[in-house]
Amino acid sequence: MDAQKVDMFIMTNSKYFEAYHLNTIRERLLAIDDSKWAILSTMQFHEPTTSLIVSILAGSLGIDRFMIGDTGLGVGKLLTCGGLGIWAIIDWFMIQKAAREKNMQKIQQILY
Amino acid sequence: MQLLVSKHIVTEHEAEAASNSYLMSLIAIIGGLPLPIVNLIATVIFYFGNRKSTWFVRWHCTQALLSQLSLFLMNSYGFWWTIAIAFTEKEISGNYIAYLITIFIFNIVEFVATIFTAIQTRKGKHVEWWFYSSLTNLVCKA
C-alpha cells in the first residue's frame, strides 16, 4: 500500500491502538495491496476513552464489556454485580487496553 | 529502592499500564477496607489480564503482586487476631499491640512506596524495590 496513505491512516487512528502495535500495523499495511484500502478506511474502531467513561459510570452492570464486544465477560460482570465491585474497579484500569486490543484483533483480519 | 533508567524505550501506553498496576492496588485498598484480601484479588486479576503484555508492564505487575502478597499475609493474621479478641475471650496483649504497630508501619511504607512507584513508572522510569525486585526478576523473565 502507498506509504502516504499508510501514514495518514496511522496518524488518524493511532489512538485506537497500543503504541507498541503501531510499528507492526505500519509494516503490514505497507506490505498489503491497495485493494484493501476501501475496507480499511471505512473500518469502525472502539473508542478507548468512551469505554473508560462507560466503565466508570456503568461498570458494575458490565456495559463496558458489552460495548467492546466481550459479551460473555459482560454477562458475567452483570450477574456478579461487577465481581462484587472488585472487577469493576480493575476494569477502570484495564478497559482502555482491552478496547485497543479488540481494535488490533479487528484490523488483523485485514492485515493477514 | 532503586530508580533505574529502563533498558528499552517505554511507550506511553506501557508506562500507563505499569503505573496502573500500582494505582489500582491503592484504589482497591480503599474500596476493600477492612478486608485485607480485596487488593490482592485485584492485583492478581490485573496481573493475569496483562500476562501477554510487554516485559515492562509484566515486570511491574509482578512486583505489585508480590508486594501485595506479603502484605496480605501480615494483614490477614492481624485481622483474624483482632476478630478473635473482639468475639472470643482472648485479651489484648503486649504482643498484639506490637504486631499491630509493625503491620501499621509496613502498610504505611508500602503505601508510600506504591504511590512513589506509580508516579515514576508513569514517567517511564523503572523502579526496583529492595528484595521484591530480585524476586520479580526470578519470576518475570525477559
XYZ file of N, CA and C in Angstrom:
762
model
N 0.848 -1.196 0.000
C 0.000 0.000 0.000
C 0.887 1.251 0.000
N 0.373 2.296 -0.559
C 1.103 3.557 -0.664
C 1.510 4.093 0.726
N 2.783 4.512 0.877
C 3.297 4.967 2.174
C 2.534 6.175 2.701
N 2.128 7.043 1.799
C 1.400 8.257 2.214
C 0.040 7.906 2.838
N -0.639 6.959 2.213
C -1.939 6.509 2.722
C -1.767 5.868 4.094
N -0.734 5.022 4.200
C -0.485 4.313 5.462
C -0.200 5.303 6.578
N 0.662 6.286 6.306
C 0.989 7.283 7.329
C -0.244 8.090 7.732
N -1.075 8.395 6.764
C -2.301 9.140 7.056
C -3.214 8.301 7.972
N -3.306 7.010 7.641
C -4.131 6.099 8.453
C -3.593 6.030 9.887
N -2.275 5.884 10.008
C -1.654 5.773 11.342
C -1.882 7.052 12.142
N -1.695 8.191 11.484
C -1.866 9.478 12.179
C -3.300 9.647 12.684
N -4.259 9.277 11.847
C -5.664 9.468 12.224
C -6.113 8.471 13.278
N -5.589 7.251 13.207
C -6.137 6.185 14.052
C -5.214 5.668 15.152
N -4.097 6.359 15.393
C -3.125 5.825 16.369
C -3.708 5.679 17.778
N -4.665 6.536 18.129
C -5.246 6.465 19.485
C -6.060 5.183 19.719
N -6.420 4.493 18.646
C -7.218 3.275 18.791
C -6.366 2.034 19.054
N -5.031 2.179 18.991
C -4.166 1.001 19.133
C -3.111 1.211 20.210
N -2.585 0.099 20.734
C -1.474 0.159 21.674
C -0.264 0.729 20.924
N 0.515 1.560 21.618
C 1.639 2.219 20.942
C 2.636 1.214 20.365
N 2.820 0.102 21.089
C 3.808 -0.870 20.604
C 3.293 -1.721 19.440
N 2.001 -1.565 19.098
C 1.461 -2.269 17.934
C 1.616 -1.464 16.640
N 1.820 -0.156 16.804
C 1.771 0.726 15.632
C 2.793 0.360 14.560
N 4.007 0.015 15.001
C 5.045 -0.346 14.022
C 4.648 -1.554 13.193
N 4.116 -2.576 13.886
C 3.674 -3.792 13.188
C 2.580 -3.456 12.183
N 1.609 -2.643 12.644
C 0.499 -2.278 11.757
C 1.037 -1.566 10.513
N 1.969 -0.627 10.748
C 2.518 0.147 9.630
C 3.216 -0.775 8.625
N 4.051 -1.672 9.154
C 4.787 -2.583 8.254
C 3.838 -3.472 7.451
N 2.812 -3.991 8.141
C 1.877 -4.877 7.458
C 1.059 -4.126 6.401
N 0.672 -2.884 6.752
C -0.110 -2.093 5.792
C 0.701 -1.794 4.538
N 1.999 -1.533 4.718
C 2.856 -1.267 3.559
C 2.965 -2.502 2.670
N 2.879 -3.667 3.313
C 3.058 -4.913 2.564
C 1.807 -5.346 1.789
N 0.621 -5.001 2.312
C -0.596 -5.485 1.626
C -0.929 -4.608 0.403
N -1.816 -5.129 -0.475
C -2.078 -4.384 -1.717
C -3.192 -3.344 -1.556
N -3.297 -2.464 -2.516
C -4.171 -1.294 -2.452
C -5.664 -1.624 -2.385
N -6.038 -2.818 -2.816
C -7.468 -3.162 -2.883
C -8.115 -3.169 -1.489
N -7.291 -3.321 -0.431
C -7.853 -3.372 0.934
C -8.146 -1.973 1.497
N -7.677 -0.941 0.786
C -7.804 0.424 1.322
C -9.250 0.814 1.595
N -10.156 0.415 0.684
C -11.573 0.779 0.839
C -12.142 0.213 2.140
N -11.857 -1.036 2.417
C -12.355 -1.661 3.670
C -11.707 -0.981 4.877
N -10.399 -0.762 4.760
C -9.634 -0.202 5.885
C -10.114 1.198 6.256
N -10.350 2.020 5.240
C -10.726 3.412 5.521
C -12.133 3.548 6.085
N -12.970 2.520 5.870
C -14.341 2.612 6.401
C -14.510 1.804 7.697
N -13.420 1.253 8.182
C -13.498 0.409 9.381
C -13.834 1.238 10.631
N -14.715 0.694 11.481
C -15.078 1.378 12.724
C -14.318 0.754 13.889
N -13.676 1.593 14.692
C -12.943 1.065 15.851
C -13.612 1.493 17.159
N -13.336 0.704 18.212
C -13.882 1.059 19.535
C -13.060 2.212 20.109
N -13.751 3.186 20.667
C -13.064 4.354 21.250
C -12.672 4.047 22.701
N -11.363 4.016 23.021
C -10.952 3.662 24.385
C -11.464 4.635 25.452
N -11.498 5.931 25.129
C -11.941 6.912 26.138
C -13.422 6.736 26.475
N -14.237 6.462 25.461
C -15.658 6.238 25.713
C -15.852 5.008 26.600
N -15.066 3.948 26.306
C -15.172 2.732 27.127
C -14.846 3.049 28.588
N -13.841 3.919 28.793
C -13.458 4.274 30.162
C -14.591 5.011 30.870
N -15.213 5.950 30.181
C -16.319 6.710 30.782
C -17.467 5.761 31.141
N -17.802 4.868 30.198
C -18.886 3.909 30.445
C -18.517 2.994 31.614
N -17.231 2.605 31.666
C -16.777 1.717 32.742
C -16.924 2.376 34.113
N -16.632 3.662 34.188
C -16.756 4.378 35.468
C -18.232 4.526 35.860
N -19.067 4.837 34.863
C -20.478 5.111 35.164
C -21.321 3.850 35.316
N -21.079 2.844 34.454
C -21.947 1.662 34.471
C -21.139 0.372 34.478
N -19.963 0.434 35.064
C -19.059 -0.722 35.079
C -19.626 -1.924 35.794
N -20.361 -1.686 36.897
C -20.853 -2.830 37.676
C -21.985 -3.569 36.963
N -22.511 -2.984 35.876
C -23.533 -3.687 35.087
C -22.912 -4.383 33.880
N -21.634 -4.182 33.697
C -20.930 -4.865 32.603
C -21.106 -4.218 31.238
N -21.687 -3.017 31.210
C -21.968 -2.345 29.927
C -20.670 -2.121 29.138
N -19.596 -1.774 29.853
C -18.323 -1.506 29.179
C -17.831 -2.729 28.410
N -18.010 -3.901 29.008
C -17.576 -5.135 28.344
C -18.460 -5.468 27.142
N -19.765 -5.212 27.297
C -20.665 -5.421 26.158
C -20.250 -4.514 25.005
N -19.899 -3.285 25.349
C -19.567 -2.286 24.331
C -18.379 -2.673 23.465
N -17.357 -3.259 24.088
C -16.176 -3.605 23.287
C -16.311 -4.996 22.656
N -17.452 -5.652 22.895
C -17.715 -6.919 22.206
C -17.442 -8.165 23.027
N -17.076 -7.989 24.313
C -16.876 -9.155 25.186
C -18.210 -9.512 25.845
N -19.112 -10.136 25.084
C -20.460 -10.389 25.621
C -20.419 -11.353 26.807
N -19.621 -12.395 26.693
C -19.524 -13.386 27.773
C -19.073 -12.753 29.079
N -17.995 -11.977 28.993
C -17.488 -11.308 30.196
C -18.497 -10.284 30.710
N -19.228 -9.643 29.777
C -20.237 -8.666 30.159
C -21.355 -9.308 30.966
N -21.821 -10.468 30.497
C -22.883 -11.188 31.221
C -22.366 -11.597 32.605
N -21.140 -12.101 32.641
C -20.519 -12.493 33.921
C -20.447 -11.326 34.890
N -20.073 -10.180 34.352
C -19.937 -8.984 35.190
C -21.301 -8.499 35.684
N -22.299 -8.609 34.796
C -23.650 -8.178 35.148
C -24.228 -9.055 36.256
N -24.047 -10.382 36.105
C -24.633 -11.313 37.085
C -23.944 -11.235 38.437
N -22.657 -10.882 38.445
C -21.940 -10.836 39.731
C -21.854 -9.416 40.303
N -22.654 -8.511 39.728
C -22.633 -7.098 40.138
C -21.205 -6.535 40.090
N -20.605 -6.708 38.934
C -19.242 -6.209 38.744
C -18.237 -6.950 39.608
N -18.421 -8.282 39.715
C -17.498 -9.085 40.531
C -17.406 -8.546 41.948
N -18.593 -8.253 42.542
C -18.719 -7.663 43.881
C -17.926 -6.351 43.990
N -17.849 -5.672 42.876
C -17.196 -4.349 42.899
C -15.706 -4.396 42.582
N -15.094 -5.564 42.801
C -13.641 -5.663 42.600
C -13.309 -5.612 41.108
N -14.031 -6.425 40.333
C -13.821 -6.493 38.894
C -14.085 -5.117 38.264
N -15.140 -4.440 38.777
C -15.485 -3.113 38.245
C -14.312 -2.153 38.445
N -13.675 -2.217 39.627
C -12.522 -1.337 39.896
C -11.365 -1.681 38.957
N -11.105 -2.990 38.796
C -9.997 -3.405 37.927
C -10.221 -2.932 36.493
N -11.486 -3.028 36.061
C -11.789 -2.643 34.679
C -11.628 -1.148 34.420
N -11.702 -0.322 35.466
C -11.425 1.105 35.248
C -10.018 1.262 34.669
N -9.138 0.390 35.101
C -7.741 0.498 34.678
C -7.423 -0.374 33.463
N -8.288 -1.344 33.175
C -7.963 -2.274 32.093
C -8.771 -2.076 30.817
N -9.888 -1.359 30.911
C -10.825 -1.332 29.775
C -10.237 -0.644 28.543
N -9.414 0.395 28.771
C -8.834 1.101 27.614
C -7.912 0.175 26.827
N -7.104 -0.568 27.579
C -6.193 -1.520 26.942
C -7.002 -2.600 26.217
N -8.061 -3.076 26.887
C -8.899 -4.121 26.281
C -9.518 -3.624 24.978
N -9.969 -2.359 24.978
C -10.575 -1.794 23.763
C -9.532 -1.721 22.643
N -8.299 -1.310 22.998
C -7.241 -1.215 21.973
C -6.869 -2.592 21.437
N -6.877 -3.593 22.340
C -6.568 -4.966 21.900
C -7.647 -5.473 20.934
N -8.904 -5.134 21.253
C -10.016 -5.528 20.370
C -9.850 -4.912 18.987
N -9.442 -3.624 18.980
C -9.208 -2.950 17.698
C -8.103 -3.640 16.911
N -7.093 -4.078 17.640
C -5.966 -4.765 16.994
C -6.455 -6.071 16.352
N -7.295 -6.805 17.098
C -7.853 -8.057 16.554
C -8.664 -7.784 15.292
N -9.396 -6.670 15.334
C -10.247 -6.304 14.211
C -9.413 -5.995 12.968
N -8.362 -5.210 13.150
C -7.556 -4.813 11.990
C -6.721 -5.989 11.475
N -6.461 -6.941 12.352
C -5.670 -8.108 11.932
C -6.385 -8.942 10.872
N -7.714 -8.869 10.879
C -8.476 -9.603 9.847
C -8.138 -9.098 8.448
N -7.755 -7.826 8.361
C -7.376 -7.272 7.058
C -5.883 -7.480 6.794
N -5.108 -7.328 7.863
C -3.647 -7.375 7.698
C -3.120 -8.748 7.284
N -3.788 -9.813 7.768
C -3.232 -11.154 7.484
C -4.177 -11.995 6.626
N 15.187 1.087 47.746
C 14.517 1.284 46.463
C 15.486 1.909 45.463
N 15.439 1.400 44.242
C 16.370 1.869 43.218
C 15.606 2.451 42.045
N 16.054 3.600 41.583
C 15.424 4.209 40.414
C 16.348 3.990 39.225
N 15.906 3.211 38.241
C 16.770 2.885 37.110
C 16.192 3.420 35.805
N 17.093 3.636 34.870
C 16.625 4.002 33.534
C 16.313 2.692 32.805
N 15.125 2.623 32.220
C 14.706 1.379 31.571
C 15.625 1.012 30.406
N 15.807 -0.328 30.236
C 16.723 -0.808 29.195
C 16.188 -0.516 27.792
N 14.883 -0.505 27.649
C 14.323 -0.200 26.332
C 13.404 1.022 26.415
N 13.090 1.589 25.270
C 12.231 2.779 25.254
C 10.806 2.365 25.637
N 10.302 3.032 26.669
C 8.963 2.691 27.157
C 7.941 3.588 26.470
N 6.947 2.965 25.830
C 5.928 3.768 25.142
C 4.923 4.311 26.155
N 4.138 5.266 25.696
C 3.139 5.927 26.538
C 2.173 4.916 27.168
N 1.684 3.984 26.357
C 0.692 3.027 26.847
C 1.292 2.037 27.834
N 2.560 1.664 27.599
C 3.233 0.748 28.530
C 3.376 1.411 29.899
N 3.852 2.669 29.888
C 4.038 3.406 31.145
C 2.712 3.530 31.875
N 1.653 3.773 31.133
C 0.327 3.932 31.730
C -0.130 2.625 32.385
N 0.043 1.508 31.665
C -0.401 0.216 32.202
C 0.404 -0.177 33.433
N 1.743 0.060 33.395
C 2.599 -0.292 34.532
C 2.219 0.533 35.758
N 2.000 1.814 35.527
C 1.615 2.705 36.622
C 0.252 2.306 37.185
N -0.644 1.890 36.294
C -1.988 1.483 36.719
C -1.965 0.293 37.667
N -0.976 -0.618 37.478
C -0.928 -1.805 38.337
C -0.724 -1.400 39.804
N 0.036 -0.347 40.041
C 0.236 0.128 41.418
C -0.966 0.938 41.889
N -1.418 1.793 40.986
C -2.519 2.695 41.321
C -3.781 1.912 41.685
N -4.010 0.822 40.926
C -5.194 0.034 41.143
C -5.196 -0.639 42.507
N -3.994 -1.086 42.941
C -3.926 -1.725 44.256
C -4.279 -0.714 45.355
N -3.934 0.553 45.143
C -4.279 1.590 46.128
C -5.787 1.808 46.180
N -6.401 1.909 44.986
C -7.849 2.119 44.926
C -8.566 0.924 45.558
N -8.037 -0.285 45.281
C -8.676 -1.492 45.816
C -8.550 -1.547 47.341
N -7.449 -1.019 47.891
C -7.306 -0.968 49.357
C -8.435 -0.117 49.928
N -8.627 1.047 49.318
C -9.655 1.968 49.812
C -11.051 1.343 49.631
N -11.271 0.713 48.472
C -12.556 0.079 48.202
C -12.824 -1.130 49.078
N -11.761 -1.825 49.469
C -11.936 -3.110 50.139
C -11.768 -3.102 51.645
N -11.447 -1.961 52.234
C -11.251 -1.928 53.684
C -12.534 -2.346 54.405
N -12.499 -3.084 55.510
C -11.317 -3.520 56.245
C -10.784 -4.893 55.817
N -11.414 -5.506 54.789
C -10.951 -6.834 54.378
C -9.577 -6.727 53.709
N -8.611 -7.532 54.155
C -7.271 -7.376 53.592
C -7.062 -8.075 52.256
N -8.088 -8.833 51.784
C -7.839 -9.671 50.596
C -8.207 -8.972 49.272
N -9.026 -7.915 49.352
C -9.562 -7.322 48.122
C -8.454 -6.810 47.191
N -7.472 -6.099 47.762
C -6.418 -5.563 46.894
C -5.552 -6.666 46.292
N -5.430 -7.775 47.013
C -4.666 -8.908 46.461
C -5.401 -9.508 45.265
N -6.727 -9.732 45.437
C -7.533 -10.282 44.327
C -7.428 -9.354 43.112
N -7.559 -8.033 43.387
C -7.499 -7.054 42.293
C -6.152 -7.136 41.569
N -5.065 -7.215 42.334
C -3.734 -7.260 41.706
C -3.534 -8.550 40.930
N -4.059 -9.671 41.462
C -3.923 -10.960 40.757
C -4.648 -10.905 39.412
N -5.895 -10.385 39.427
C -6.663 -10.317 38.171
C -5.959 -9.386 37.171
N -5.456 -8.268 37.679
C -4.759 -7.328 36.797
C -3.506 -7.974 36.200
N -2.823 -8.753 37.037
C -1.617 -9.464 36.577
C -1.965 -10.434 35.442
N -3.041 -11.209 35.643
C -3.432 -12.172 34.604
C -3.927 -11.456 33.336
N -4.554 -10.298 33.528
C -5.012 -9.522 32.377
C -3.868 -8.999 31.531
N -2.704 -8.811 32.163
C -1.560 -8.241 31.444
C -0.460 -9.262 31.155
N -0.797 -10.544 31.266
C 0.213 -11.599 31.055
C 0.844 -11.538 29.672
N 0.051 -11.131 28.677
C 0.571 -11.129 27.300
C 1.123 -9.766 26.899
N 1.247 -8.892 27.862
C 1.729 -7.548 27.551
C 3.259 -7.530 27.430
N 3.820 -6.341 27.293
C 5.289 -6.251 27.131
C 6.007 -6.495 28.459
N 7.327 -6.655 28.375
C 8.120 -7.003 29.572
C 7.969 -5.950 30.658
N 8.030 -4.692 30.321
C 7.958 -3.598 31.298
C 6.662 -3.668 32.108
N 5.551 -3.887 31.416
C 4.249 -3.954 32.083
C 4.171 -5.194 32.965
N 4.589 -6.333 32.405
C 4.536 -7.593 33.171
C 5.394 -7.497 34.416
N 6.586 -6.895 34.284
C 7.526 -6.794 35.408
C 6.895 -6.008 36.559
N 6.286 -4.882 36.216
C 5.710 -4.042 37.280
C 4.442 -4.657 37.865
N 3.671 -5.359 37.053
C 2.501 -6.068 37.590
C 2.969 -7.131 38.582
N 4.062 -7.830 38.248
C 4.577 -8.878 39.133
C 5.097 -8.280 40.435
N 5.823 -7.156 40.329
C 6.337 -6.534 41.558
C 5.185 -6.076 42.456
N 4.159 -5.490 41.852
C 2.988 -5.054 42.622
C 2.318 -6.254 43.291
N 2.216 -7.350 42.541
C 1.564 -8.559 43.055
C 2.344 -9.144 44.233
N 3.668 -9.255 44.098
C 4.479 -9.857 45.166
C 4.436 -9.011 46.438
N 4.473 -7.692 46.273
C 4.428 -6.833 47.465
C 3.071 -6.944 48.151
N 2.007 -7.042 47.352
C 0.664 -7.187 47.934
C 0.513 -8.529 48.637
N 1.153 -9.546 48.072
C 1.045 -10.901 48.626
C 1.626 -10.978 50.031
N 2.823 -10.403 50.217
C 3.441 -10.464 51.540
C 2.667 -9.620 52.541
N 2.162 -8.488 52.050
C 1.380 -7.610 52.925
C 0.061 -8.287 53.323
N -0.500 -9.043 52.384
C -1.762 -9.743 52.636
C -1.601 -10.745 53.789
N -0.485 -11.501 53.778
C -0.258 -12.495 54.825
C -0.181 -11.817 56.192
N 0.564 -10.719 56.254
C 0.709 -9.999 57.528
C -0.625 -9.406 57.983
N -1.331 -8.761 57.047
C -2.605 -8.109 57.397
C -3.667 -9.120 57.812
N -3.696 -10.289 57.126
C -4.700 -11.305 57.449
C -4.535 -11.787 58.878
N -3.265 -12.042 59.251
C -3.017 -12.517 60.612
C -3.503 -11.482 61.630
N -3.200 -10.216 61.361
C -3.637 -9.123 62.240
C -5.151 -9.015 62.290
N -5.784 -9.199 61.125
C -7.247 -9.082 61.013
C -7.929 -10.152 61.854
N -7.493 -11.415 61.694
C -8.151 -12.510 62.428
C -7.825 -12.478 63.911
N -6.649 -11.974 64.258
C -6.289 -11.785 65.669
C -7.253 -10.777 66.299
N -7.527 -9.690 65.561
C -8.467 -8.670 66.049
C -9.867 -9.259 66.196
N -10.286 -10.051 65.209
C -11.615 -10.694 65.276
C -11.689 -11.611 66.506
N -10.607 -12.354 66.745
C -10.579 -13.270 67.897
C -10.711 -12.507 69.206
N -10.070 -11.358 69.290
C -10.159 -10.551 70.508
C -11.573 -9.973 70.671
N -12.161 -9.568 69.541
C -13.487 -8.942 69.596
C -14.593 -9.944 69.936
N -14.468 -11.164 69.426
C -15.590 -12.102 69.563
C -15.333 -13.305 70.478
N -14.119 -13.491 70.936
C -13.874 -14.596 71.875
C -13.310 -14.026 73.183
N -12.828 -14.916 74.034
C -12.376 -14.429 75.345
C -10.901 -14.038 75.362
N -10.280 -13.994 74.186
C -8.876 -13.572 74.120
C -8.740 -12.126 74.575
N -7.576 -11.829 75.217
C -7.396 -10.452 75.693
C -6.308 -9.735 74.914
N -6.372 -8.413 74.962
C -5.353 -7.621 74.266
C -4.033 -7.743 75.031
N -3.011 -8.232 74.337
C -1.718 -8.422 74.999
C -0.694 -7.456 74.415
N 0.461 -7.424 75.045
C 1.567 -6.598 74.544
C 1.990 -7.038 73.149
N 1.971 -8.362 72.940
C 2.339 -8.911 71.626
C 1.412 -8.398 70.533
N 0.121 -8.348 70.871
C -0.884 -7.908 69.899
C -0.632 -6.449 69.495
N -0.391 -5.606 70.520
C -0.129 -4.179 70.244
C 1.124 -4.045 69.374
N 2.176 -4.798 69.738
C 3.437 -4.726 68.979
C 3.205 -5.151 67.526
N 2.410 -6.212 67.353
C 2.132 -6.705 65.999
C 1.360 -5.662 65.189
N 0.381 -5.047 65.846
C -0.407 -4.014 65.156
C 0.472 -2.857 64.705
N 1.384 -2.418 65.602
C 2.278 -1.306 65.247
C 3.150 -1.707 64.056
N 3.660 -2.959 64.096
C 4.526 -3.437 62.996
C 3.785 -3.420 61.664
N 2.577 -4.003 61.653
C 1.875 -4.051 60.344
C 1.439 -2.654 59.913
N 1.192 -1.784 60.887
C 0.839 -0.409 60.542
C 2.021 0.260 59.819
N 3.224 0.094 60.403
C 4.428 0.678 59.768
C 4.649 0.078 58.375
N 4.515 -1.245 58.273
C 4.704 -1.911 56.977
C 3.725 -1.375 55.939
N 2.458 -1.214 56.368
C 1.435 -0.737 55.433
C 1.719 0.685 54.956
N 2.138 1.535 55.909
C 2.430 2.929 55.540
C 3.591 2.971 54.552
N 4.666 2.217 54.852
C 5.847 2.200 53.978
C 5.442 1.710 52.581
N 4.661 0.627 52.548
C 4.233 0.064 51.266
C 3.357 1.045 50.499
N 2.493 1.733 51.233
C 1.570 2.704 50.629
C 2.350 3.839 49.965
N 3.324 4.391 50.717
C 4.130 5.498 50.189
C 4.960 5.019 48.993
N 5.576 3.837 49.143
C 6.403 3.292 48.057
C 5.560 3.068 46.801
N 4.320 2.586 46.996
C 3.437 2.331 45.854
C 3.092 3.631 45.131
N 2.774 4.670 45.897
C 2.448 5.962 45.273
C 3.657 6.481 44.494
N 4.838 6.430 45.150
C 6.066 6.903 44.507
C 6.324 6.135 43.206
N 6.184 4.803 43.286
C 6.462 3.972 42.102
C 5.450 4.233 40.992
N 4.178 4.427 41.383
C 3.152 4.713 40.367
C 3.503 5.993 39.612
N 3.990 6.999 40.350
C 4.352 8.283 39.705
C 5.544 8.093 38.772
N 6.569 7.390 39.260
C 7.794 7.230 38.462
C 7.579 6.355 37.230
N 6.839 5.246 37.384
C 6.618 4.367 36.223
C 5.762 5.069 35.165
N 4.889 5.973 35.621
C 4.081 6.740 34.659
C 4.977 7.587 33.762
N 6.149 7.990 34.329
C 7.113 8.771 33.540
C 8.029 7.860 32.728
N 7.799 6.553 32.826
C 8.609 5.598 32.060
C 9.878 5.173 32.760
N 10.011 5.526 34.062
C 11.214 5.114 34.794
C 10.980 3.757 35.439
N 12.069 2.994 35.522
C 11.983 1.636 36.051
C 12.364 1.664 37.529
N 11.418 1.364 38.417
C 11.700 1.426 39.852
C 11.812 0.014 40.409
N 12.962 -0.285 41.022
C 13.154 -1.617 41.604
C 13.164 -1.518 43.120
N 12.291 -2.278 43.778
C 12.213 -2.263 45.238
C 13.239 -3.228 45.811
N 13.666 -2.887 47.021
C 14.564 -3.779 47.745
C 13.855 -5.124 47.963
N 14.546 -6.209 47.799
C 14.049 -7.577 47.999
C 13.045 -8.018 46.926
N 11.977 -7.230 46.714
C 10.946 -7.640 45.770
C 11.447 -7.667 44.326
N 12.387 -6.753 44.001
C 12.872 -6.710 42.612
C 13.629 -7.994 42.258
N 14.406 -8.539 43.237
C 15.129 -9.793 42.967
C 14.136 -10.929 42.728
N 13.096 -10.962 43.570
C 12.062 -11.992 43.390
C 11.383 -11.838 42.037
N 11.071 -10.596 41.695
C 10.391 -10.328 40.413
C 11.257 -10.762 39.241
N 12.565 -10.487 39.339
C 13.466 -10.903 38.258
C 13.463 -12.418 38.069
N 13.276 -13.152 39.173
C 13.222 -14.612 39.075
C 11.917 -15.074 38.417
N 10.826 -14.387 38.772
C 9.515 -14.789 38.245
C 9.341 -14.332 36.799
N 9.729 -13.084 36.532
C 9.431 -12.461 35.239
C 10.682 -12.429 34.364
N 10.773 -13.402 33.493
C 11.932 -13.464 32.599
C 11.704 -12.558 31.376
N 12.788 -12.011 30.866
C 12.685 -11.097 29.712
C 12.226 -11.834 28.450
